[in-house]
Short mmCIF file of C-alpha atoms and ligand atoms in Angstrom, two decimals:
data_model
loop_
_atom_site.label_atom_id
_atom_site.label_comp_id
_atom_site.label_asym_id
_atom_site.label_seq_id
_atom_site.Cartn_x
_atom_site.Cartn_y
_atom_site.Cartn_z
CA UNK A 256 11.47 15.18 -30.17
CA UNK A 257 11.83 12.18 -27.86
CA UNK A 258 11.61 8.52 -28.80
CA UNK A 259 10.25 6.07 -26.81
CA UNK A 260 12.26 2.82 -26.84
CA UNK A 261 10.76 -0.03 -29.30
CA UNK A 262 11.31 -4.01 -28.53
CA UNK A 263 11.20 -6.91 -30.25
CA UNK A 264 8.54 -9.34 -28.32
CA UNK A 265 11.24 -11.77 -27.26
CA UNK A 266 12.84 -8.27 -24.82
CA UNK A 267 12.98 -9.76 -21.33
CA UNK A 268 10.55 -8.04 -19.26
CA UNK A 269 13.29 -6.67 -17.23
CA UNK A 270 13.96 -4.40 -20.50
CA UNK A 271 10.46 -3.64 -20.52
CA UNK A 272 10.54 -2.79 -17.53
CA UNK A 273 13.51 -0.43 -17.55
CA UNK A 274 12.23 1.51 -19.89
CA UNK A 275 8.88 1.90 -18.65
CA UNK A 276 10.89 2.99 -15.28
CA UNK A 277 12.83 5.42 -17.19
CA UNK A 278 10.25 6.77 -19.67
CA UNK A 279 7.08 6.03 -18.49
CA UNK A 280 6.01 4.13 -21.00
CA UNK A 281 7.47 1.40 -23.96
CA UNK A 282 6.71 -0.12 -26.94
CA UNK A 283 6.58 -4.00 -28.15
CA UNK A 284 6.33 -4.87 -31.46
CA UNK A 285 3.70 -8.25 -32.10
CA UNK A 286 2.60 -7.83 -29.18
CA UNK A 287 -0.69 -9.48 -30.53
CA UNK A 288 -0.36 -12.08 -33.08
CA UNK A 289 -1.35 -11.09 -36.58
CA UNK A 290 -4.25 -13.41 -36.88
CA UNK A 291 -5.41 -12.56 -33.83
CA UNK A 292 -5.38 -8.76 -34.80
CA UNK A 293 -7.43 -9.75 -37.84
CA UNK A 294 -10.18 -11.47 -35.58
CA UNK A 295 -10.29 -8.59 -33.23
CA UNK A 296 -10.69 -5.80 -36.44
CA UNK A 297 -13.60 -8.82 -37.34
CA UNK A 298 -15.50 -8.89 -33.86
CA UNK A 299 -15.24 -5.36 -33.46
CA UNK A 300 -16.67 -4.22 -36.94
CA UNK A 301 -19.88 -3.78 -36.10
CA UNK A 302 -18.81 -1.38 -32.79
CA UNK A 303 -16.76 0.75 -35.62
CA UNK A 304 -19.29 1.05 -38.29
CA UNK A 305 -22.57 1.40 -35.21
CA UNK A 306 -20.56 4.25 -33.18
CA UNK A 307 -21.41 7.42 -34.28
CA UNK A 308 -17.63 9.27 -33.95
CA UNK A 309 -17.75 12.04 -30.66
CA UNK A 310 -18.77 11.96 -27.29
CA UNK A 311 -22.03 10.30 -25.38
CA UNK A 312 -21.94 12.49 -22.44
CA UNK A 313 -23.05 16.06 -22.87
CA UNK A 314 -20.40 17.55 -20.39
CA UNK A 315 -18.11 20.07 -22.38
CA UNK A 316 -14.86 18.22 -20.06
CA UNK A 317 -15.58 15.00 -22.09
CA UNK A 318 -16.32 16.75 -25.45
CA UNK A 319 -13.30 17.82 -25.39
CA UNK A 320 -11.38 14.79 -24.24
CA UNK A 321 -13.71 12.43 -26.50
CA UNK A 322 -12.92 14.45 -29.98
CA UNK A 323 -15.10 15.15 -32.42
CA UNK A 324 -14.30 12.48 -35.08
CA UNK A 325 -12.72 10.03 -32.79
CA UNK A 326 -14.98 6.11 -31.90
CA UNK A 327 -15.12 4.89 -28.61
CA UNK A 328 -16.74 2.11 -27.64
CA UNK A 329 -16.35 -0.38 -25.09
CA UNK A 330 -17.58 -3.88 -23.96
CA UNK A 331 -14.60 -5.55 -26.22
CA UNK A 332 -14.92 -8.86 -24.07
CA UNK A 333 -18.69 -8.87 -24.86
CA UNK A 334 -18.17 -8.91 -28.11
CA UNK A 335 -14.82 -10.72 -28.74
CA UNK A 336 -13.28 -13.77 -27.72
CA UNK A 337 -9.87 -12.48 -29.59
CA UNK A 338 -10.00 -9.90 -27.10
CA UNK A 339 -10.37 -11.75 -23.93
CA UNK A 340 -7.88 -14.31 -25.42
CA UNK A 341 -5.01 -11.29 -26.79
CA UNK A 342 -5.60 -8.04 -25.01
CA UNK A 343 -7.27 -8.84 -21.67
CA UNK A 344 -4.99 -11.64 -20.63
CA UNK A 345 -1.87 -10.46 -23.04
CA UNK A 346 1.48 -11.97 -20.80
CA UNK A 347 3.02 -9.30 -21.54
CA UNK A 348 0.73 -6.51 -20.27
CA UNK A 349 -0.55 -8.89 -17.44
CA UNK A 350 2.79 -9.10 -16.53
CA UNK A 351 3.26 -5.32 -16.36
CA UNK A 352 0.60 -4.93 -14.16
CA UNK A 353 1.62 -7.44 -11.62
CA UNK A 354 5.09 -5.91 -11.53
CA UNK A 355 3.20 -2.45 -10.50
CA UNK A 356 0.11 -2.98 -9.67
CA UNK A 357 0.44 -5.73 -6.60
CA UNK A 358 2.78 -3.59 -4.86
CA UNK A 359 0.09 -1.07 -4.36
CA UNK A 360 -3.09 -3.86 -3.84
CA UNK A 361 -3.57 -7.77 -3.48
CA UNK A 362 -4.57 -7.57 -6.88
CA UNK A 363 -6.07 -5.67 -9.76
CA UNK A 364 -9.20 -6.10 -12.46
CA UNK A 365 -9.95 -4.50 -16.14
CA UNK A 366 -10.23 -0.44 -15.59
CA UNK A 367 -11.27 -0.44 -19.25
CA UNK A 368 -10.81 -2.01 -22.98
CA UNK A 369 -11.81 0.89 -24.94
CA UNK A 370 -11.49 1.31 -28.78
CA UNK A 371 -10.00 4.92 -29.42
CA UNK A 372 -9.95 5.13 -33.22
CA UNK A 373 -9.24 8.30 -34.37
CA UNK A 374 -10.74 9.73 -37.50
CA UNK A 375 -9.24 12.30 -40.33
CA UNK A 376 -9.08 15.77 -39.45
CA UNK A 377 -9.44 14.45 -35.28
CA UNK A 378 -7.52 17.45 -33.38
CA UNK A 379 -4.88 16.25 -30.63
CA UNK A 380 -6.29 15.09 -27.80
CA UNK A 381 -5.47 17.07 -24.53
CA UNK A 382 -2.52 16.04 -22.37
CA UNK A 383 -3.30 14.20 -19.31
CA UNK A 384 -2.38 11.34 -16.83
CA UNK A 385 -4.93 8.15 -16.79
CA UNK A 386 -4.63 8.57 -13.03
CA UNK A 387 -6.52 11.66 -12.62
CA UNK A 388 -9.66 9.70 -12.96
CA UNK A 389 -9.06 8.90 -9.26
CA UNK A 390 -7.94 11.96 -8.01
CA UNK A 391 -8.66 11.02 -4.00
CA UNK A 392 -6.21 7.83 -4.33
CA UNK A 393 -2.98 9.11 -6.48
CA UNK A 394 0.15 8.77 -4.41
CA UNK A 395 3.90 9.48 -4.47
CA UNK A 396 5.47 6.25 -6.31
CA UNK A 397 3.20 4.28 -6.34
CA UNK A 398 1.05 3.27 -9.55
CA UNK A 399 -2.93 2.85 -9.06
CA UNK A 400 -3.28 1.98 -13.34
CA UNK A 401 -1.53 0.78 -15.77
CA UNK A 402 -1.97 0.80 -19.59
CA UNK A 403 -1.56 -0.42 -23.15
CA UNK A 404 -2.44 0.95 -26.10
CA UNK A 405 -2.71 -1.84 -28.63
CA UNK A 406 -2.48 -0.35 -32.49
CA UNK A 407 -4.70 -2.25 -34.65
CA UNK A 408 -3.24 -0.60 -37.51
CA UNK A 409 -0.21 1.06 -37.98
CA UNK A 410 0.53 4.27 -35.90
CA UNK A 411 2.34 7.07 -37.77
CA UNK A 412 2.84 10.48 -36.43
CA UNK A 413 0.74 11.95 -38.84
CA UNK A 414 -2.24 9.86 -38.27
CA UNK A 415 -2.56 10.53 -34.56
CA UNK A 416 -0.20 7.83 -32.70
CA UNK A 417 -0.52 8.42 -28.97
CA UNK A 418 1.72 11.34 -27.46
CA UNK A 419 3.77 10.93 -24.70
CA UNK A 420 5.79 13.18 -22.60
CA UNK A 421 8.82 10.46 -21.35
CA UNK A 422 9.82 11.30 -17.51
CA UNK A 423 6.93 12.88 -16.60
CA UNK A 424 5.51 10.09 -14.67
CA UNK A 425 8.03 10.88 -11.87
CA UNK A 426 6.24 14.65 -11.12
CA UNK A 427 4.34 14.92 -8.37
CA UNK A 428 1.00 13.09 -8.29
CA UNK A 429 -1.86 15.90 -8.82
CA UNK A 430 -4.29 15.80 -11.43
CA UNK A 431 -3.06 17.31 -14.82
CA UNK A 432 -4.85 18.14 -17.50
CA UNK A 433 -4.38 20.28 -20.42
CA UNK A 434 -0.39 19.82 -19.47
CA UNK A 435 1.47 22.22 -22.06
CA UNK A 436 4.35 20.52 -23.67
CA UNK A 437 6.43 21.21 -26.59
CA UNK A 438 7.85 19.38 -29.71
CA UNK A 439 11.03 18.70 -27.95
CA UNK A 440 9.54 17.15 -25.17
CA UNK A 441 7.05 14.75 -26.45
CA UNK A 442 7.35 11.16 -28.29
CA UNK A 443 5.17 10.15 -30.60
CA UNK A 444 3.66 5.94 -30.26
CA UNK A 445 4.62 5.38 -33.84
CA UNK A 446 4.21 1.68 -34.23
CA UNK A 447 3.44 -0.91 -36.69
CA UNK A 448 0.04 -2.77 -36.29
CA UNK A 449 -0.12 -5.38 -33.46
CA UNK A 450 2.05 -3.45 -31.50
CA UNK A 451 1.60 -2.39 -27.92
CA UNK A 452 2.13 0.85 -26.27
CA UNK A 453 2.74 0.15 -22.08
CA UNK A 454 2.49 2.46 -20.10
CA UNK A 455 2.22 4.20 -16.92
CA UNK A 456 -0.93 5.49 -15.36
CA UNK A 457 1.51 8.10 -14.32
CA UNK A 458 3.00 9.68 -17.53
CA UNK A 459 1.40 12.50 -19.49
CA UNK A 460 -0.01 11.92 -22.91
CA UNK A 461 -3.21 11.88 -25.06
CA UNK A 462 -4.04 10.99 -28.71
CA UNK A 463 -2.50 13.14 -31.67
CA UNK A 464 -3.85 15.22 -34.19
CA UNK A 465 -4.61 12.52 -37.34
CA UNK A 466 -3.81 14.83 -40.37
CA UNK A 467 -4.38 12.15 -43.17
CA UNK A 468 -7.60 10.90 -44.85
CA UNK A 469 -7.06 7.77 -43.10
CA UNK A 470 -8.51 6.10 -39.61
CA UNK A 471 -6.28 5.23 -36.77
CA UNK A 472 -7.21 2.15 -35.15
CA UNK A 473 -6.37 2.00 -31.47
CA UNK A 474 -7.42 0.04 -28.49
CA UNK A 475 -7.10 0.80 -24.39
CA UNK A 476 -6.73 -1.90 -22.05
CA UNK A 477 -5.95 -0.72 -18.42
CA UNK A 478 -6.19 -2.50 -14.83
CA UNK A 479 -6.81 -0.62 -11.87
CA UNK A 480 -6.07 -1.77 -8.47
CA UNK A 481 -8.65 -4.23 -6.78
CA UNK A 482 -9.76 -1.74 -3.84
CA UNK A 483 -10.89 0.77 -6.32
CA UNK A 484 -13.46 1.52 -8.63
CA UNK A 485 -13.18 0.86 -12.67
CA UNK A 486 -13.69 3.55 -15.08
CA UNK A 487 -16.58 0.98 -17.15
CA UNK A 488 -19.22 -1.09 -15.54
CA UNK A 489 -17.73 -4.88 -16.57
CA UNK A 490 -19.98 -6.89 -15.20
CA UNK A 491 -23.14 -4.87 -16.37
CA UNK A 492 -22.06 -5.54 -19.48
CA UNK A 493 -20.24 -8.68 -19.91
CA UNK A 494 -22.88 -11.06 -18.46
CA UNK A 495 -23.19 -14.35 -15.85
CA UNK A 496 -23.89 -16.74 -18.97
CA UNK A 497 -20.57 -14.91 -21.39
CA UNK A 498 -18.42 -15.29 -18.05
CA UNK A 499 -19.07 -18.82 -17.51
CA UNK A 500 -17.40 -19.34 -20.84
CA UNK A 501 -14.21 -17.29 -19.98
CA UNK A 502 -10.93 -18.44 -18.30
CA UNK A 503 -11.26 -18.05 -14.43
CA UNK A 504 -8.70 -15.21 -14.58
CA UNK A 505 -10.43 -13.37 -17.44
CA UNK A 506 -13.31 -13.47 -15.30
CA UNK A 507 -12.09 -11.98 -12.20
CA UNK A 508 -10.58 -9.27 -14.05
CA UNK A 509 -14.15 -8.37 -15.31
CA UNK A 510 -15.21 -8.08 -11.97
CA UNK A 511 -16.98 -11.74 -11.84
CA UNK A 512 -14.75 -12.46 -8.27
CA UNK A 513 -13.93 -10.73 -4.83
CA UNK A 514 -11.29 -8.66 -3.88
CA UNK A 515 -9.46 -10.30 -1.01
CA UNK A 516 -7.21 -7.62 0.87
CA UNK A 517 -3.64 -8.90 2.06
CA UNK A 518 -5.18 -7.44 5.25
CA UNK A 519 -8.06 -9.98 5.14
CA UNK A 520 -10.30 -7.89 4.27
CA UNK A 521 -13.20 -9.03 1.44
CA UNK A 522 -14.90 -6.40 -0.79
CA UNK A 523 -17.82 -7.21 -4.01
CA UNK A 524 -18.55 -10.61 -2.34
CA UNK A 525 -21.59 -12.08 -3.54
CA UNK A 526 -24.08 -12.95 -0.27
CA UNK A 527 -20.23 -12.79 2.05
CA UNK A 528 -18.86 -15.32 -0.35
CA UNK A 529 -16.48 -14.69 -3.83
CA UNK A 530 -18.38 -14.04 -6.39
CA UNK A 531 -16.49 -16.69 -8.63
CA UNK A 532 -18.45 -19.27 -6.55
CA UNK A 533 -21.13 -18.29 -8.93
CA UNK A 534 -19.54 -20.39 -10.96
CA UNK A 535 -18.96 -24.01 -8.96
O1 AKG B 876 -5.97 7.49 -28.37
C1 AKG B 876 -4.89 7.69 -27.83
O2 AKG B 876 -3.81 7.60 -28.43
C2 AKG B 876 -4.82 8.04 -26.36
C3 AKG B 876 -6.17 8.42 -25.82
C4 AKG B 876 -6.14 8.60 -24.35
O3 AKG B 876 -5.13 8.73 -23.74
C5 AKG B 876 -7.41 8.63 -23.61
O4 AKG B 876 -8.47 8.82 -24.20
O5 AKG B 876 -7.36 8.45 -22.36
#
């Protein structure tokens, strides 16, 4: 068994970066304050006690990926300003995602902020690469997503921490799923609560099997480059009125601005103009 580097929250980002170069993915302890945690578990209650655990979509693919006793939900800015505030503009993953993501794009917006909380008995997740979801655009090197996985409780091995399998995000780029791995080539995310999990949209990984009577309490924030489609519908969700009251940046990276090419080219304008000048 493998163990992915852990870091205080004072680590350079150099050594966050090294790791994530060498690995594929790192973890940083406090990487969300405790009170801020707290809020966040507050705003979010009533997604965790509404969701019925399982997949929406009747497609056996996403049974299978979704779990059977596993809550997802999305919308997290919509319903907390901890969120926006912690996890969507979080230096530390924001940082990450400049350092991978604007080498590939002029910039980058929220792919998702998912709640993955994984319930007793929840089998392991298949093994897979957050990439695949855009199978046209994956290229040698060069990163299209990046991730954290924020634990909003603690993350033990035998309550379903996330799965990784270090190196692999230097394979070739085709879409994987179902990837076969065994004990002595995986990590396991064990981390204590308001802790983050970076990591490559690259590496291979997917939730473990939670074997206690306990919940796991995770949450997904990824970015996806600018000139290319997010995995949830931002702006259908978090509206005109909640954006006005967000930072500037939180708002472009819910899809409430333009993408501006270094090319010069201008995609999701708003009547040829940025669609922040909804805002002026
Ligand atoms: O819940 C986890 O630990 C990881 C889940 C995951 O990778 C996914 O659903 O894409």
């Amino acid at each position: 068994m493998f163990e992915l580097k852990t870091l205080e929250r004072s680590a350079s980002l150099d050594e966050v970066f090294a790791h994530m170069d060498n690995d594929g993915g790192v973890i940083v302890k406090n990487l969300i304050p405790e009170e801020a945690r707290q809020q966040i578990m507050e705003d979010l209650a009533a997604g965790f006690s509404g969701t019925k655990p399982g997949t929406k979509s009747e497609l056996e693919l996403w049974e299978v990926f979704h779990g059977a006793n596993t809550v997802r939900f999305c919308g997290l800015s919509a319903r907390s300003r901890a969120f926006v505030e912690h996890a969507l503009l979080n230096p530390v993953l924001n940082a990450v995602a400049d350092h991978y993501l604007l080498e590939n794009g002029a910039d980058y917006w929220l792919n998702t902020g998912q709640v993955m909380a994984v319930g007793p008995g929840e089998k392991a997740q298949y093994l897979h690469r957050d990439e695949a979801n855009w199978p046209e655009a994956v290229q040698q090197g060069k990163e299209i997503t990046v991730s954290c996985m924020f634990a909003l409780s603690d993350f033990t091995k035998e309550n379903g921490a996330t799965v990784v399998v270090p190196g692999t995000q230097g394979l070739p780029p085709e879409v994987i799923r179902g990837w076969e791995a065994t004990e002595e080539e995986v990590a396991y995310a064990a981390m204590p609560a308001g802790s983050g999990m970076l990591y490559s949209g690259r590496v291979i990984h997917g939730a473990g099997a939670n074997e206690t009577e306990g919940w796991r309490y995770g949450m997904h924030v990824s970015f996806v480059v600018g000139w290319l489609r997010p995995e949830e519908a931002s702006p259908l969700v978090v509206t005109q009125e909640r954006a006005a009251t967000l930072p500037p940046r939180a708002r472009q990276l819910l899809g409430w601005g333009s993408y501006h090419s270094k090319e010069g080219g201008r995609t999701w304008l708003v009547d040829f103009e940025d669609a922040d000048r909804l805002f002026t």
